[in-house]
Each structure stands twice: as structure tokens, then as C-alpha cells.
PDB file of C-alpha atoms in Angstrom:
ATOM      1  CA  MET A   1      12.604 -19.623 -15.368  1.00 81.00           C
ATOM      2  CA  ARG A   2      13.117 -15.422 -15.355  1.00 88.00           C
ATOM      3  CA  ARG A   3      15.971 -14.145 -16.655  1.00 90.00           C
ATOM      4  CA  ILE A   4      17.523 -10.830 -16.179  1.00 92.00           C
ATOM      5  CA  ASN A   5      17.436  -8.385 -19.325  1.00 96.00           C
ATOM      6  CA  ASN A   6      19.624  -5.225 -19.137  1.00 96.00           C
ATOM      7  CA  LEU A   7      18.029  -3.560 -21.278  1.00 97.00           C
ATOM      8  CA  LYS A   8      14.978  -3.706 -20.260  1.00 97.00           C
ATOM      9  CA  ILE A   9      15.689  -2.986 -16.668  1.00 97.00           C
ATOM     10  CA  GLY A  10      17.349   0.106 -18.034  1.00 97.00           C
ATOM     11  CA  ALA A  11      14.640   1.729 -19.952  1.00 97.00           C
ATOM     12  CA  ARG A  12      11.990   1.144 -16.981  1.00 97.00           C
ATOM     13  CA  LEU A  13      14.582   3.095 -14.927  1.00 97.00           C
ATOM     14  CA  ARG A  14      14.619   5.761 -17.413  1.00 96.00           C
ATOM     15  CA  LYS A  15      10.626   6.101 -17.479  1.00 96.00           C
ATOM     16  CA  LEU A  16      11.132   6.285 -13.587  1.00 96.00           C
ATOM     17  CA  ARG A  17      13.325   8.875 -13.643  1.00 96.00           C
ATOM     18  CA  GLU A  18      11.688  10.384 -16.377  1.00 96.00           C
ATOM     19  CA  SER A  19       8.531  10.198 -14.423  1.00 94.00           C
ATOM     20  CA  LYS A  20      10.168  12.107 -11.846  1.00 93.00           C
ATOM     21  CA  GLY A  21      11.515  15.000 -13.769  1.00 94.00           C
ATOM     22  CA  ILE A  22      14.975  14.518 -12.097  1.00 94.00           C
ATOM     23  CA  ASP A  23      18.221  14.023 -14.600  1.00 94.00           C
ATOM     24  CA  LYS A  24      20.909  10.917 -14.384  1.00 94.00           C
ATOM     25  CA  THR A  25      23.650  13.076 -12.022  1.00 94.00           C
ATOM     26  CA  ASP A  26      20.484  13.889  -9.078  1.00 94.00           C
ATOM     27  CA  THR A  27      19.224  10.401  -9.491  1.00 95.00           C
ATOM     28  CA  ALA A  28      22.750   8.715  -8.932  1.00 95.00           C
ATOM     29  CA  LEU A  29      23.207  10.687  -5.958  1.00 94.00           C
ATOM     30  CA  GLU A  30      20.153   9.427  -4.780  1.00 93.00           C
ATOM     31  CA  PHE A  31      21.523   5.925  -5.538  1.00 95.00           C
ATOM     32  CA  ASN A  32      25.362   6.951  -3.906  1.00 94.00           C
ATOM     33  CA  ILE A  33      26.871   5.730  -7.289  1.00 95.00           C
ATOM     34  CA  ALA A  34      29.111   7.920  -9.931  1.00 96.00           C
ATOM     35  CA  PRO A  35      26.801   8.979 -12.717  1.00 94.00           C
ATOM     36  CA  SER A  36      29.073   7.530 -14.994  1.00 95.00           C
ATOM     37  CA  GLN A  37      27.423   3.945 -13.231  1.00 95.00           C
ATOM     38  CA  TYR A  38      24.278   4.710 -13.361  1.00 95.00           C
ATOM     39  CA  GLY A  39      24.385   5.789 -17.010  1.00 95.00           C
ATOM     40  CA  ARG A  40      25.918   2.443 -17.861  1.00 96.00           C
ATOM     41  CA  ILE A  41      22.785   0.707 -15.955  1.00 97.00           C
ATOM     42  CA  GLU A  42      20.458   2.619 -17.338  1.00 96.00           C
ATOM     43  CA  ASN A  43      21.716   2.149 -20.709  1.00 96.00           C
ATOM     44  CA  GLY A  44      21.708  -1.472 -19.745  1.00 95.00           C
ATOM     45  CA  ASN A  45      25.302  -1.781 -20.633  1.00 96.00           C
ATOM     46  CA  THR A  46      25.871  -2.722 -16.786  1.00 95.00           C
ATOM     47  CA  ARG A  47      24.112  -4.930 -14.309  1.00 95.00           C
ATOM     48  CA  ILE A  48      22.034  -3.543 -11.402  1.00 96.00           C
ATOM     49  CA  SER A  49      23.010  -4.391  -8.174  1.00 95.00           C
ATOM     50  CA  THR A  50      20.857  -5.506  -5.336  1.00 95.00           C
ATOM     51  CA  GLU A  51      22.340  -2.287  -4.018  1.00 94.00           C
ATOM     52  CA  VAL A  52      21.155   0.318  -6.646  1.00 96.00           C
ATOM     53  CA  LEU A  53      18.074  -2.070  -6.963  1.00 96.00           C
ATOM     54  CA  ILE A  54      16.681  -1.386  -3.474  1.00 95.00           C
ATOM     55  CA  LYS A  55      17.080   2.190  -3.488  1.00 95.00           C
ATOM     56  CA  ALA A  56      15.225   2.630  -6.364  1.00 96.00           C
ATOM     57  CA  CYS A  57      12.620   0.444  -5.302  1.00 94.00           C
ATOM     58  CA  SER A  58      12.317   2.891  -2.339  1.00 93.00           C
ATOM     59  CA  TYR A  59      13.168   6.177  -3.912  1.00 95.00           C
ATOM     60  CA  TYR A  60       9.927   5.519  -6.892  1.00 95.00           C
ATOM     61  CA  ASN A  61       7.718   3.777  -4.485  1.00 92.00           C
ATOM     62  CA  THR A  62       7.628   0.464  -6.996  1.00 93.00           C
ATOM     63  CA  SER A  63       8.451  -3.327  -6.294  1.00 92.00           C
ATOM     64  CA  ILE A  64      11.910  -5.594  -7.203  1.00 94.00           C
ATOM     65  CA  ASP A  65       9.275  -7.224  -9.504  1.00 93.00           C
ATOM     66  CA  TYR A  66       8.509  -4.463 -11.142  1.00 95.00           C
ATOM     67  CA  ILE A  67      12.083  -3.045 -11.647  1.00 96.00           C
ATOM     68  CA  LEU A  68      13.964  -6.337 -12.927  1.00 96.00           C
ATOM     69  CA  PHE A  69      10.469  -8.055 -14.750  1.00 95.00           C
ATOM     70  CA  GLY A  70       8.209  -5.585 -15.674  1.00 93.00           C
ATOM     71  CA  LYS A  71       5.800  -6.984 -13.315  1.00 85.00           C
ATOM     72  CA  ASN A  72       3.219  -5.014 -10.860  1.00 77.00           C
ATOM     73  CA  PRO A  73       1.777  -7.479  -7.834  1.00 68.00           C
ATOM     74  CA  SER A  74      -1.505  -8.512  -8.979  1.00 67.00           C
ATOM     75  CA  CYS A  75      -2.044 -10.645  -6.256  1.00 73.00           C
ATOM     76  CA  THR A  76      -5.732 -10.017  -4.576  1.00 81.00           C
ATOM     77  CA  SER A  77      -5.768 -12.165  -1.143  1.00 91.00           C
ATOM     78  CA  VAL A  78      -8.710 -11.729   1.440  1.00 92.00           C
ATOM     79  CA  PHE A  79      -5.578 -12.407   4.092  1.00 94.00           C
ATOM     80  CA  PHE A  80      -3.545  -9.496   3.127  1.00 93.00           C
ATOM     81  CA  GLU A  81      -5.859  -6.750   2.012  1.00 92.00           C
ATOM     82  CA  LYS A  82      -6.821  -6.828   6.232  1.00 91.00           C
ATOM     83  CA  ILE A  83      -2.693  -6.373   6.731  1.00 90.00           C
ATOM     84  CA  ASN A  84      -1.645  -4.453   3.844  1.00 87.00           C
ATOM     85  CA  GLY A  85       0.456  -1.169   4.622  1.00 84.00           C
ATOM     86  CA  TYR A  86       1.854  -2.526   8.268  1.00 87.00           C
ATOM     87  CA  PRO A  87       5.184  -2.926   9.073  1.00 89.00           C
ATOM     88  CA  GLN A  88       6.621  -6.704   8.284  1.00 92.00           C
ATOM     89  CA  PRO A  89       6.732  -7.415  11.356  1.00 91.00           C
ATOM     90  CA  TYR A  90       3.145  -6.983  12.887  1.00 91.00           C
ATOM     91  CA  ILE A  91       2.427  -8.509   8.925  1.00 93.00           C
ATOM     92  CA  LYS A  92       4.427 -11.515   9.397  1.00 94.00           C
ATOM     93  CA  VAL A  93       3.022 -12.489  13.382  1.00 93.00           C
ATOM     94  CA  ALA A  94      -0.462 -11.957  12.081  1.00 94.00           C
ATOM     95  CA  LEU A  95       0.358 -14.495   8.729  1.00 95.00           C
ATOM     96  CA  LYS A  96       2.051 -16.795  11.558  1.00 94.00           C
ATOM     97  CA  VAL A  97      -1.168 -17.087  13.793  1.00 94.00           C
ATOM     98  CA  LEU A  98      -3.529 -18.137  10.475  1.00 94.00           C
ATOM     99  CA  ALA A  99      -0.818 -20.482   8.930  1.00 93.00           C
ATOM    100  CA  CYS A 100      -0.861 -22.429  12.870  1.00 91.00           C
ATOM    101  CA  MET A 101      -4.766 -22.682  12.235  1.00 90.00           C
ATOM    102  CA  PHE A 102      -3.624 -25.145   8.860  1.00 87.00           C
ATOM    103  CA  LEU A 103      -1.836 -26.975  10.661  1.00 75.00           C
ATOM    104  CA  GLN A 104      -3.678 -29.488  11.745  1.00 64.00           C
ATOM    105  CA  ASP A 105      -4.629 -30.435   8.363  1.00 62.00           C
ATOM    106  CA  ASP A 106      -2.455 -32.233   5.834  1.00 67.00           C
ATOM    107  CA  ASN A 107      -0.757 -29.730   3.805  1.00 72.00           C
ATOM    108  CA  LYS A 108       2.099 -32.012   2.511  1.00 77.00           C
ATOM    109  CA  GLU A 109       0.658 -31.505  -1.300  1.00 85.00           C
ATOM    110  CA  TYR A 110       1.961 -27.538  -0.307  1.00 90.00           C
ATOM    111  CA  TYR A 111       5.571 -28.941   1.047  1.00 90.00           C
ATOM    112  CA  ASN A 112       7.675 -27.198  -1.679  1.00 92.00           C
ATOM    113  CA  ASN A 113       5.526 -23.677  -1.343  1.00 94.00           C
ATOM    114  CA  PRO A 114       7.752 -21.092  -0.621  1.00 96.00           C
ATOM    115  CA  TYR A 115       4.932 -20.144   1.986  1.00 95.00           C
ATOM    116  CA  TYR A 116       4.640 -23.103   3.746  1.00 94.00           C
ATOM    117  CA  LYS A 117       7.976 -23.137   4.339  1.00 95.00           C
ATOM    118  CA  ILE A 118       7.931 -19.721   5.706  1.00 97.00           C
ATOM    119  CA  PHE A 119       4.922 -19.583   7.992  1.00 95.00           C
ATOM    120  CA  MET A 120       4.731 -23.612   8.096  1.00 92.00           C
ATOM    121  CA  ASP A 121       8.129 -25.649   8.419  1.00 93.00           C
ATOM    122  CA  GLY A 122       9.934 -23.239  10.116  1.00 93.00           C
ATOM    123  CA  LEU A 123      12.014 -21.086   8.250  1.00 97.00           C
ATOM    124  CA  LEU A 124      10.624 -18.135   9.415  1.00 97.00           C
ATOM    125  CA  GLU A 125      11.914 -18.345  13.056  1.00 96.00           C
ATOM    126  CA  LYS A 126      15.356 -18.723  10.926  1.00 96.00           C
ATOM    127  CA  ILE A 127      15.200 -15.396  10.147  1.00 96.00           C
ATOM    128  CA  PRO A 128      16.168 -12.515  12.512  1.00 93.00           C
ATOM    129  CA  ALA A 129      13.086  -9.767  12.424  1.00 87.00           C
ATOM    130  CA  GLU A 130      15.589  -7.426  11.493  1.00 89.00           C
ATOM    131  CA  ALA A 131      17.571  -9.371   8.563  1.00 93.00           C
ATOM    132  CA  PRO A 132      17.891  -6.777   5.620  1.00 91.00           C
ATOM    133  CA  SER A 133      18.148 -10.049   3.225  1.00 94.00           C
ATOM    134  CA  ALA A 134      16.721 -13.321   3.872  1.00 97.00           C
ATOM    135  CA  ILE A 135      19.160 -15.100   1.559  1.00 97.00           C
ATOM    136  CA  LYS A 136      21.447 -16.546   3.817  1.00 96.00           C
ATOM    137  CA  TYR A 137      18.875 -18.328   5.823  1.00 97.00           C
ATOM    138  CA  VAL A 138      16.797 -19.358   3.249  1.00 97.00           C
ATOM    139  CA  LEU A 139      20.199 -21.301   1.917  1.00 97.00           C
ATOM    140  CA  GLU A 140      21.103 -22.596   5.088  1.00 97.00           C
ATOM    141  CA  TYR A 141      17.314 -23.571   5.675  1.00 97.00           C
ATOM    142  CA  GLU A 142      16.870 -25.282   1.805  1.00 97.00           C
ATOM    143  CA  LYS A 143      20.429 -27.366   2.983  1.00 97.00           C
ATOM    144  CA  ASN A 144      18.997 -28.819   6.462  1.00 96.00           C
ATOM    145  CA  ARG A 145      15.787 -29.852   4.498  1.00 95.00           C
ATOM    146  CA  LYS A 146      17.729 -31.307   1.789  1.00 93.00           C
ATOM    147  CA  ARG A 147      19.994 -33.206   4.032  1.00 96.00           C
ATOM    148  CA  THR A 148      22.728 -32.173   1.300  1.00 96.00           C
ATOM    149  CA  SER A 149      25.984 -30.211   1.582  1.00 96.00           C
ATOM    150  CA  GLU A 150      27.450 -26.882   0.978  1.00 95.00           C
ATOM    151  CA  LYS A 151      29.393 -28.457  -2.097  1.00 95.00           C
ATOM    152  CA  LYS A 152      26.065 -29.789  -3.709  1.00 95.00           C
ATOM    153  CA  MET A 153      24.172 -26.758  -3.032  1.00 95.00           C
ATOM    154  CA  ILE A 154      27.148 -24.792  -4.770  1.00 96.00           C
ATOM    155  CA  LYS A 155      26.916 -26.837  -7.532  1.00 95.00           C
ATOM    156  CA  GLU A 156      22.894 -26.810  -7.678  1.00 93.00           C
ATOM    157  CA  LEU A 157      22.578 -22.901  -7.596  1.00 93.00           C
ATOM    158  CA  GLY A 158      25.819 -22.710  -9.858  1.00 93.00           C
ATOM    159  CA  ILE A 159      27.742 -20.180  -8.060  1.00 93.00           C
ATOM    160  CA  SER A 160      31.520 -20.182  -6.909  1.00 94.00           C
ATOM    161  CA  ARG A 161      32.661 -20.804  -3.452  1.00 95.00           C
ATOM    162  CA  TYR A 162      33.545 -17.312  -3.088  1.00 95.00           C
ATOM    163  CA  LYS A 163      30.426 -16.036  -3.440  1.00 94.00           C
ATOM    164  CA  TRP A 164      28.951 -18.574  -1.162  1.00 96.00           C
ATOM    165  CA  ASN A 165      30.979 -17.648   1.895  1.00 96.00           C
ATOM    166  CA  SER A 166      30.542 -14.026   1.107  1.00 95.00           C
ATOM    167  CA  ILE A 167      26.769 -14.396   1.437  1.00 95.00           C
ATOM    168  CA  MET A 168      27.514 -16.869   4.794  1.00 95.00           C
ATOM    169  CA  LYS A 169      29.527 -13.928   6.366  1.00 94.00           C
ATOM    170  CA  SER A 170      27.749 -10.901   5.528  1.00 93.00           C
ATOM    171  CA  GLY A 171      23.422 -12.702   4.447  1.00 92.00           C
ATOM    172  CA  TYR A 172      23.861 -10.292   1.647  1.00 88.00           C
ATOM    173  CA  ALA A 173      24.340 -10.767  -2.202  1.00 93.00           C
ATOM    174  CA  HIS A 174      25.879  -7.932  -3.761  1.00 93.00           C
ATOM    175  CA  ASP A 175      24.988  -9.284  -7.328  1.00 94.00           C
ATOM    176  CA  ILE A 176      21.610  -9.932  -8.872  1.00 95.00           C
ATOM    177  CA  ARG A 177      21.973 -13.159 -10.219  1.00 95.00           C
ATOM    178  CA  ILE A 178      22.173 -15.165  -6.981  1.00 96.00           C
ATOM    179  CA  PRO A 179      19.237 -14.191  -5.673  1.00 96.00           C
ATOM    180  CA  LEU A 180      17.294 -14.463  -8.870  1.00 96.00           C
ATOM    181  CA  LYS A 181      18.877 -18.321  -8.996  1.00 96.00           C
ATOM    182  CA  ILE A 182      17.991 -19.248  -5.842  1.00 96.00           C
ATOM    183  CA  SER A 183      14.328 -17.795  -6.871  1.00 96.00           C
ATOM    184  CA  ASN A 184      13.990 -19.512  -9.551  1.00 95.00           C
ATOM    185  CA  LYS A 185      15.207 -22.676  -7.923  1.00 95.00           C
ATOM    186  CA  TYR A 186      13.025 -23.268  -5.038  1.00 95.00           C
ATOM    187  CA  GLY A 187      10.296 -20.628  -5.730  1.00 95.00           C
ATOM    188  CA  TYR A 188      11.123 -17.662  -3.458  1.00 97.00           C
ATOM    189  CA  ASP A 189       9.818 -14.353  -4.164  1.00 94.00           C
ATOM    190  CA  MET A 190      12.824 -11.739  -4.924  1.00 95.00           C
ATOM    191  CA  GLU A 191      11.176  -9.164  -2.388  1.00 94.00           C
ATOM    192  CA  PHE A 192      11.680 -11.779   0.198  1.00 96.00           C
ATOM    193  CA  LEU A 193      14.986 -12.879  -0.575  1.00 97.00           C
ATOM    194  CA  ILE A 194      16.399  -9.763  -1.291  1.00 96.00           C
ATOM    195  CA  ASN A 195      14.217  -8.041   1.362  1.00 94.00           C
ATOM    196  CA  ASN A 196      13.319 -10.229   3.666  1.00 95.00           C
ATOM    197  CA  LYS A 197       9.679  -8.573   2.564  1.00 94.00           C
ATOM    198  CA  ILE A 198       6.522 -10.679   2.077  1.00 94.00           C
ATOM    199  CA  THR A 199       4.021  -9.899  -0.355  1.00 91.00           C
ATOM    200  CA  ALA A 200       0.877 -10.663  -1.012  1.00 90.00           C
ATOM    201  CA  ASN A 201       0.201 -14.414  -2.065  1.00 91.00           C
ATOM    202  CA  LYS A 202      -2.884 -16.674  -2.055  1.00 92.00           C
ATOM    203  CA  PHE A 203      -1.308 -19.044  -0.494  1.00 94.00           C
ATOM    204  CA  PHE A 204      -3.505 -19.161   2.630  1.00 94.00           C
ATOM    205  CA  ASP A 205      -6.344 -18.449   0.576  1.00 95.00           C
ATOM    206  CA  THR A 206      -6.159 -21.853  -0.712  1.00 92.00           C
ATOM    207  CA  LEU A 207      -6.454 -23.450   2.072  1.00 92.00           C
ATOM    208  CA  PHE A 208      -8.813 -21.451   3.155  1.00 94.00           C
ATOM    209  CA  ALA A 209     -11.609 -22.181   0.526  1.00 93.00           C
ATOM    210  CA  MET A 210     -10.952 -25.756   1.628  1.00 90.00           C
ATOM    211  CA  GLN A 211     -12.282 -25.610   4.746  1.00 92.00           C
ATOM    212  CA  SER A 212     -15.637 -26.308   5.840  1.00 93.00           C
ATOM    213  CA  PRO A 213     -18.407 -23.163   6.577  1.00 95.00           C
ATOM    214  CA  GLU A 214     -17.684 -23.260  10.044  1.00 95.00           C
ATOM    215  CA  LYS A 215     -13.962 -23.685  10.468  1.00 93.00           C
ATOM    216  CA  GLN A 216     -13.382 -20.834   7.975  1.00 95.00           C
ATOM    217  CA  LYS A 217     -15.317 -18.380  10.317  1.00 95.00           C
ATOM    218  CA  SER A 218     -13.752 -19.177  13.240  1.00 94.00           C
ATOM    219  CA  ILE A 219     -10.674 -18.967  11.106  1.00 95.00           C
ATOM    220  CA  MET A 220     -11.946 -15.247   9.874  1.00 95.00           C
ATOM    221  CA  GLN A 221     -12.890 -14.555  13.786  1.00 95.00           C
ATOM    222  CA  VAL A 222      -9.443 -15.181  15.024  1.00 94.00           C
ATOM    223  CA  PHE A 223      -7.305 -13.829  11.946  1.00 95.00           C
ATOM    224  CA  ASP A 224      -9.490 -10.342  12.283  1.00 94.00           C
ATOM    225  CA  LEU A 225      -9.173 -10.315  16.341  1.00 93.00           C
ATOM    226  CA  VAL A 226      -4.912 -10.879  15.704  1.00 92.00           C
ATOM    227  CA  VAL A 227      -5.128  -7.981  12.895  1.00 91.00           C
ATOM    228  CA  THR A 228      -7.236  -6.026  15.345  1.00 91.00           C
ATOM    229  CA  ASN A 229      -3.978  -6.570  17.834  1.00 88.00           C
ATOM    230  CA  GLN A 230      -1.411  -5.873  15.832  1.00 84.00           C
ATOM    231  CA  GLU A 231      -3.228  -2.510  14.992  1.00 82.00           C
ATOM    232  CA  LYS A 232      -3.341  -1.259  18.337  1.00 84.00           C
ATOM    233  CA  GLU A 233       0.237  -2.407  18.882  1.00 81.00           C
ATOM    234  CA  TYR A 234       1.493  -0.306  15.710  1.00 76.00           C
ATOM    235  CA  ASN A 235      -0.696   3.077  16.961  1.00 79.00           C
ATOM    236  CA  ILE A 236       1.133   2.177  20.046  1.00 76.00           C
ATOM    237  CA  GLU A 237       4.478   2.597  18.916  1.00 74.00           C
ATOM    238  CA  MET A 238       3.493   5.303  16.322  1.00 72.00           C
ATOM    239  CA  GLN A 239       2.191   7.369  19.263  1.00 76.00           C
ATOM    240  CA  ASN A 240       5.255   6.667  21.020  1.00 73.00           C
ATOM    241  CA  ASN A 241       7.635   7.389  18.624  1.00 70.00           C
ATOM    242  CA  ASN A 242       5.499  10.852  18.022  1.00 66.00           C
ATOM    243  CA  LEU A 243       5.056   9.961  14.364  1.00 59.00           C
ATOM    244  CA  PRO A 244       1.538   9.892  12.552  1.00 58.00           C
ATOM    245  CA  LEU A 245      -0.802   7.527  12.343  1.00 53.00           C
TER     246      LEU A 245
END
């Protein structure tokens, strides 16, 4: 079970800040918080909020896992390599098509895998593409999947009714401990919970390796075609918006 260490998070933020050669005041302005508040976060005296975490990841071009846990994504996936760098909507479409090619097989041993839930059990369809966070939709999905009540979910996660209602209303969790609890309990990536962003995972590669050579060839041909079509749509969108490819 992963835990948050405020001192280590602060040390990583300090290292990132110093690598840019900027002071705490300028950093606080970038994150839209008071310099004193940023100073407490960097010194490990205050827990980082999800809002500041998101801004820090964007500003330093790093991952949530690095700032929170000191880990960078190290997963190598043949499928993710083909779609790396594309916007999330394109990535999700490509992976959804890929998932459909595995649906006919017996995948019940992966029933509790987050990627099975997202792409093969309908969770993706419940999350609006423009949703900034997946937390609300994950909680609703898990409640319905378990056929349990809100009261039991609240108790299971160890959060207050107030925080549950706030998430259900806003779709967002200010307290970083909440997505961490959900991640520890159900296995979802923090990047997905907080940013509604799919990151590299070996799930599809594992299913792919179980297929016959003929089926593997067919799957790869279809996936390559989907990626090519997504690339064309992406290039058209960039041209229409007069943006560099």
C-alpha cells in the first residue's frame, strides 16, 4: 500500500524547481498559490493538494507518480509505443478498439484489473471525454459493480460523507489522500484518477501474448490501421487549428 510522505514530496519539488533555476516566489506564482503556502509544501510541512500537483506536473513536464512516489513510468508496451504522444481522446479510441478484439476470449481472470474495467467492462463509456478527473465516475462504477451502497463505500474508503458528496457534486477531490485511497483499494493509476489520463500498461501486451500467431497478426494489422486513422484525424485537427504538427 502506497503512502504519501510530505518531506520526500517537498524534496522532489525543490529538486525540480532548482533544475529550472527559479525561486520559490516565482514558483508559487506559477502554481497560483501564496509563496508562504508553497514554502510549507516544499518544506514538507503541508500536504500537496491535487490542484497544485496537477500544475506542478504540467510545469515540470513530469508525472504524478514521480512527484508523489519518486517513480517514473518504466513500462514498455508495444501498443502504447505506437500511440505515445497523441491526445488522450485518440489514445482511448485506439485502445478501446484493441480491447474489442480480446472480448471474445475468456478474460475473467483479469476481472479486477483496472484496464479490464476501463476498456472491457464499460467504465470508459461512463466518463465524459472532457472530464478533468475520473474519480467521481470510478466511485459510481465501483459502487454499482459491487452492488453496494454509498454508505458502505464511504466506510470502505474511510472518507467522510461530506467529502463523498463533494466529489459527487464537483467530480473532483481536493484532498490528495482520496485518490490515493481509491488507487490502493481498486488499483487504478493516480494519473487516471486525477487527470483522466491513460498511461502505459502491459495489460494488452499480456493478452496479446496469449493469442495464436494468426490472431496476433490480425490484431496488429487492425490496431495499426486504427492508429493510422487516428494519426490522420490528429493531423487534420492540427491543420484546422493552424498548429504545428
